[in-house]
């Protein structure tokens, strides 16, 4: 930055997703990402984008994962009624 001052910005959605994915693989523990904000802040859009990011990560990997060969996309679609019950 001009003037040498420290600028603090919120973490980028994909960097949060990458960190969760890396931690999940290295620690072999489930991870959670909480997306919160005011009405109209873009929570639904952010959720869609991070899920697309994870789906792309899976497509790029050689294995299907540990959920009976079910893709991340299929898992999310099957969980949609539960997500809707909590209001997204």
Short mmCIF file of N, CA and C in Angstrom, two decimals:
data_model
loop_
_atom_site.label_atom_id
_atom_site.label_comp_id
_atom_site.label_asym_id
_atom_site.label_seq_id
_atom_site.Cartn_x
_atom_site.Cartn_y
_atom_site.Cartn_z
N UNK A 1 0.83 -1.19 0.00
CA UNK A 1 0.00 0.00 0.00
C UNK A 1 0.87 1.24 0.00
N UNK A 2 0.36 2.28 -0.59
CA UNK A 2 1.09 3.55 -0.61
C UNK A 2 1.18 4.08 0.81
N UNK A 3 2.34 4.53 1.20
CA UNK A 3 2.51 5.04 2.55
C UNK A 3 2.96 3.97 3.53
N UNK A 4 2.96 2.71 3.12
CA UNK A 4 3.46 1.63 3.97
C UNK A 4 2.54 1.19 5.08
N UNK A 5 1.32 1.71 5.15
CA UNK A 5 0.39 1.30 6.20
C UNK A 5 -0.15 -0.11 5.97
N UNK A 6 -0.44 -0.79 7.05
CA UNK A 6 -1.02 -2.12 6.94
C UNK A 6 -2.49 -2.02 6.58
N UNK A 7 -2.88 -2.76 5.57
CA UNK A 7 -4.28 -2.80 5.16
C UNK A 7 -4.82 -4.17 5.51
N UNK A 8 -5.91 -4.19 6.23
CA UNK A 8 -6.51 -5.46 6.61
C UNK A 8 -7.78 -5.66 5.80
N UNK A 9 -7.85 -6.76 5.11
CA UNK A 9 -9.04 -7.10 4.33
C UNK A 9 -9.53 -8.46 4.78
N UNK A 10 -10.83 -8.69 4.67
CA UNK A 10 -11.36 -10.00 5.05
C UNK A 10 -10.80 -11.09 4.13
N UNK A 11 -10.72 -12.31 4.62
CA UNK A 11 -10.18 -13.39 3.78
C UNK A 11 -11.08 -13.65 2.58
N UNK A 12 -10.47 -14.01 1.47
CA UNK A 12 -11.21 -14.33 0.26
C UNK A 12 -11.90 -15.68 0.43
N UNK A 13 -13.08 -15.81 -0.12
CA UNK A 13 -13.87 -17.03 0.01
C UNK A 13 -13.09 -18.28 -0.42
N UNK A 14 -12.37 -18.18 -1.52
CA UNK A 14 -11.65 -19.36 -2.00
C UNK A 14 -10.45 -19.69 -1.12
N UNK A 15 -9.83 -18.69 -0.49
CA UNK A 15 -8.73 -19.00 0.42
C UNK A 15 -9.25 -19.69 1.68
N UNK A 16 -10.45 -19.31 2.12
CA UNK A 16 -11.07 -19.99 3.26
C UNK A 16 -11.39 -21.44 2.88
N UNK A 17 -11.93 -21.63 1.68
CA UNK A 17 -12.23 -22.99 1.20
C UNK A 17 -10.97 -23.82 1.06
N UNK A 18 -9.91 -23.23 0.52
CA UNK A 18 -8.65 -23.96 0.35
C UNK A 18 -8.08 -24.35 1.71
N UNK A 19 -8.15 -23.46 2.68
CA UNK A 19 -7.64 -23.77 4.02
C UNK A 19 -8.45 -24.90 4.67
N UNK A 20 -9.76 -24.87 4.51
CA UNK A 20 -10.61 -25.93 5.07
C UNK A 20 -10.31 -27.27 4.39
N UNK A 21 -10.15 -27.24 3.08
CA UNK A 21 -9.86 -28.46 2.33
C UNK A 21 -8.50 -29.04 2.75
N UNK A 22 -7.50 -28.18 2.85
CA UNK A 22 -6.17 -28.62 3.27
C UNK A 22 -6.21 -29.21 4.68
N UNK A 23 -6.90 -28.53 5.59
CA UNK A 23 -7.01 -29.02 6.97
C UNK A 23 -7.76 -30.35 7.01
N UNK A 24 -8.79 -30.48 6.20
CA UNK A 24 -9.55 -31.73 6.17
C UNK A 24 -8.66 -32.89 5.74
N UNK A 25 -7.83 -32.65 4.72
CA UNK A 25 -6.96 -33.71 4.23
C UNK A 25 -5.81 -34.01 5.19
N UNK A 26 -5.22 -32.98 5.76
CA UNK A 26 -4.05 -33.20 6.62
C UNK A 26 -4.43 -33.70 8.01
N UNK A 27 -5.55 -33.23 8.53
CA UNK A 27 -5.97 -33.62 9.88
C UNK A 27 -6.98 -34.76 9.88
N UNK A 28 -7.47 -35.12 8.69
CA UNK A 28 -8.53 -36.13 8.52
C UNK A 28 -9.69 -35.91 9.48
N UNK A 29 -10.10 -34.64 9.58
CA UNK A 29 -11.26 -34.27 10.39
C UNK A 29 -12.19 -33.43 9.54
N UNK A 30 -13.50 -33.55 9.81
CA UNK A 30 -14.48 -32.72 9.11
C UNK A 30 -14.22 -31.25 9.41
N UNK A 31 -14.56 -30.41 8.46
CA UNK A 31 -14.38 -28.96 8.59
C UNK A 31 -15.72 -28.28 8.37
N UNK A 32 -15.88 -27.11 8.93
CA UNK A 32 -17.09 -26.30 8.74
C UNK A 32 -16.69 -24.90 8.31
N UNK A 33 -17.52 -24.32 7.47
CA UNK A 33 -17.35 -22.92 7.08
C UNK A 33 -18.68 -22.23 7.36
N UNK A 34 -18.64 -21.20 8.18
CA UNK A 34 -19.85 -20.46 8.51
C UNK A 34 -19.88 -19.21 7.65
N UNK A 35 -20.93 -19.07 6.87
CA UNK A 35 -21.12 -17.88 6.03
C UNK A 35 -22.28 -17.11 6.64
N UNK A 36 -21.98 -15.93 7.16
CA UNK A 36 -23.02 -15.15 7.82
C UNK A 36 -23.03 -13.72 7.28
N UNK A 37 -24.09 -13.03 7.58
CA UNK A 37 -24.20 -11.64 7.16
C UNK A 37 -25.64 -11.17 7.17
N UNK A 38 -25.78 -9.90 6.91
CA UNK A 38 -27.11 -9.28 6.85
C UNK A 38 -27.88 -9.79 5.64
N UNK A 39 -29.18 -9.54 5.66
CA UNK A 39 -30.03 -9.87 4.52
C UNK A 39 -29.51 -9.13 3.29
N UNK A 40 -29.35 -9.85 2.20
CA UNK A 40 -28.87 -9.24 0.97
C UNK A 40 -27.36 -9.11 0.87
N UNK A 41 -26.64 -9.67 1.85
CA UNK A 41 -25.18 -9.54 1.87
C UNK A 41 -24.47 -10.51 0.92
N UNK A 42 -25.21 -11.48 0.39
CA UNK A 42 -24.59 -12.41 -0.56
C UNK A 42 -24.26 -13.77 0.01
N UNK A 43 -24.91 -14.15 1.11
CA UNK A 43 -24.63 -15.45 1.73
C UNK A 43 -24.94 -16.61 0.80
N UNK A 44 -26.07 -16.56 0.15
CA UNK A 44 -26.46 -17.65 -0.76
C UNK A 44 -25.49 -17.74 -1.93
N UNK A 45 -25.13 -16.60 -2.49
CA UNK A 45 -24.18 -16.60 -3.61
C UNK A 45 -22.81 -17.10 -3.17
N UNK A 46 -22.37 -16.69 -1.99
CA UNK A 46 -21.08 -17.17 -1.47
C UNK A 46 -21.11 -18.67 -1.26
N UNK A 47 -22.23 -19.19 -0.76
CA UNK A 47 -22.38 -20.63 -0.57
C UNK A 47 -22.29 -21.36 -1.90
N UNK A 48 -22.99 -20.85 -2.90
CA UNK A 48 -22.94 -21.47 -4.23
C UNK A 48 -21.52 -21.50 -4.77
N UNK A 49 -20.81 -20.41 -4.61
CA UNK A 49 -19.45 -20.31 -5.15
C UNK A 49 -18.48 -21.24 -4.43
N UNK A 50 -18.61 -21.35 -3.11
CA UNK A 50 -17.68 -22.22 -2.40
C UNK A 50 -17.99 -23.69 -2.67
N UNK A 51 -19.27 -24.02 -2.85
CA UNK A 51 -19.62 -25.40 -3.21
C UNK A 51 -19.11 -25.73 -4.62
N UNK A 52 -19.19 -24.78 -5.53
CA UNK A 52 -18.64 -24.99 -6.88
C UNK A 52 -17.13 -25.17 -6.80
N UNK A 53 -16.47 -24.41 -5.93
CA UNK A 53 -15.03 -24.55 -5.73
C UNK A 53 -14.68 -25.97 -5.27
N UNK A 54 -15.43 -26.47 -4.28
CA UNK A 54 -15.17 -27.83 -3.78
C UNK A 54 -15.46 -28.88 -4.85
N UNK A 55 -16.52 -28.67 -5.63
CA UNK A 55 -16.82 -29.61 -6.72
C UNK A 55 -15.69 -29.63 -7.73
N UNK A 56 -15.12 -28.47 -8.04
CA UNK A 56 -13.98 -28.41 -8.96
C UNK A 56 -12.75 -29.08 -8.37
N UNK A 57 -12.54 -28.93 -7.07
CA UNK A 57 -11.42 -29.62 -6.44
C UNK A 57 -11.57 -31.13 -6.58
N UNK A 58 -12.80 -31.61 -6.38
CA UNK A 58 -13.04 -33.04 -6.48
C UNK A 58 -12.82 -33.54 -7.90
N UNK A 59 -13.30 -32.79 -8.88
CA UNK A 59 -13.13 -33.19 -10.29
C UNK A 59 -11.66 -33.30 -10.65
N UNK A 60 -10.84 -32.45 -10.03
CA UNK A 60 -9.41 -32.45 -10.31
C UNK A 60 -8.65 -33.54 -9.60
N UNK A 61 -9.29 -34.18 -8.60
CA UNK A 61 -8.60 -35.25 -7.86
C UNK A 61 -8.83 -36.59 -8.55
N UNK A 62 -7.99 -37.53 -8.22
CA UNK A 62 -8.07 -38.83 -8.89
C UNK A 62 -9.04 -39.79 -8.22
N UNK A 63 -9.37 -39.55 -6.94
CA UNK A 63 -10.28 -40.46 -6.25
C UNK A 63 -11.61 -39.79 -6.00
N UNK A 64 -12.63 -40.59 -5.75
CA UNK A 64 -13.98 -40.08 -5.54
C UNK A 64 -14.27 -39.72 -4.09
N UNK A 65 -13.41 -40.08 -3.16
CA UNK A 65 -13.68 -39.75 -1.77
C UNK A 65 -14.30 -40.91 -1.03
N UNK A 66 -14.69 -40.65 0.23
CA UNK A 66 -15.13 -41.73 1.09
C UNK A 66 -16.63 -41.85 1.28
N UNK A 67 -17.45 -41.24 0.47
CA UNK A 67 -18.90 -41.31 0.66
C UNK A 67 -19.54 -42.25 -0.35
N UNK A 68 -19.02 -43.45 -0.43
CA UNK A 68 -19.60 -44.45 -1.32
C UNK A 68 -19.47 -44.07 -2.78
N UNK A 69 -18.46 -43.30 -3.14
CA UNK A 69 -18.27 -42.90 -4.53
C UNK A 69 -19.19 -41.78 -4.97
N UNK A 70 -19.96 -41.21 -4.04
CA UNK A 70 -20.89 -40.14 -4.37
C UNK A 70 -20.13 -38.82 -4.50
N UNK A 71 -20.41 -38.08 -5.57
CA UNK A 71 -19.72 -36.80 -5.78
C UNK A 71 -20.17 -35.79 -4.74
N UNK A 72 -19.36 -34.75 -4.57
CA UNK A 72 -19.72 -33.67 -3.65
C UNK A 72 -21.03 -33.04 -4.09
N UNK A 73 -21.18 -32.87 -5.39
CA UNK A 73 -22.41 -32.27 -5.92
C UNK A 73 -23.63 -33.10 -5.52
N UNK A 74 -23.54 -34.42 -5.68
CA UNK A 74 -24.65 -35.30 -5.30
C UNK A 74 -24.93 -35.25 -3.80
N UNK A 75 -23.86 -35.20 -3.01
CA UNK A 75 -24.04 -35.12 -1.56
C UNK A 75 -24.76 -33.84 -1.17
N UNK A 76 -24.38 -32.73 -1.79
CA UNK A 76 -25.02 -31.45 -1.48
C UNK A 76 -26.49 -31.49 -1.89
N UNK A 77 -26.76 -32.02 -3.08
CA UNK A 77 -28.15 -32.09 -3.54
C UNK A 77 -29.00 -32.95 -2.61
N UNK A 78 -28.44 -34.03 -2.11
CA UNK A 78 -29.19 -34.89 -1.18
C UNK A 78 -29.39 -34.22 0.17
N UNK A 79 -28.49 -33.31 0.54
CA UNK A 79 -28.62 -32.64 1.84
C UNK A 79 -29.48 -31.38 1.76
N UNK A 80 -29.88 -30.98 0.56
CA UNK A 80 -30.61 -29.73 0.37
C UNK A 80 -31.86 -29.61 1.26
N UNK A 81 -32.68 -30.66 1.41
CA UNK A 81 -33.85 -30.50 2.30
C UNK A 81 -33.46 -30.14 3.74
N UNK A 82 -32.34 -30.65 4.22
CA UNK A 82 -31.88 -30.32 5.57
C UNK A 82 -31.42 -28.87 5.60
N UNK A 83 -30.66 -28.44 4.57
CA UNK A 83 -30.21 -27.05 4.53
C UNK A 83 -31.39 -26.10 4.47
N UNK A 84 -32.39 -26.43 3.69
CA UNK A 84 -33.58 -25.57 3.56
C UNK A 84 -34.33 -25.49 4.89
N UNK A 85 -34.32 -26.57 5.66
CA UNK A 85 -35.01 -26.56 6.96
C UNK A 85 -34.40 -25.53 7.91
N UNK A 86 -33.10 -25.24 7.72
CA UNK A 86 -32.42 -24.25 8.55
C UNK A 86 -32.41 -22.88 7.88
N UNK A 87 -33.09 -22.72 6.76
CA UNK A 87 -33.14 -21.44 6.08
C UNK A 87 -31.89 -21.16 5.28
N UNK A 88 -31.43 -22.18 4.53
CA UNK A 88 -30.21 -22.15 3.71
C UNK A 88 -29.06 -22.53 4.58
#
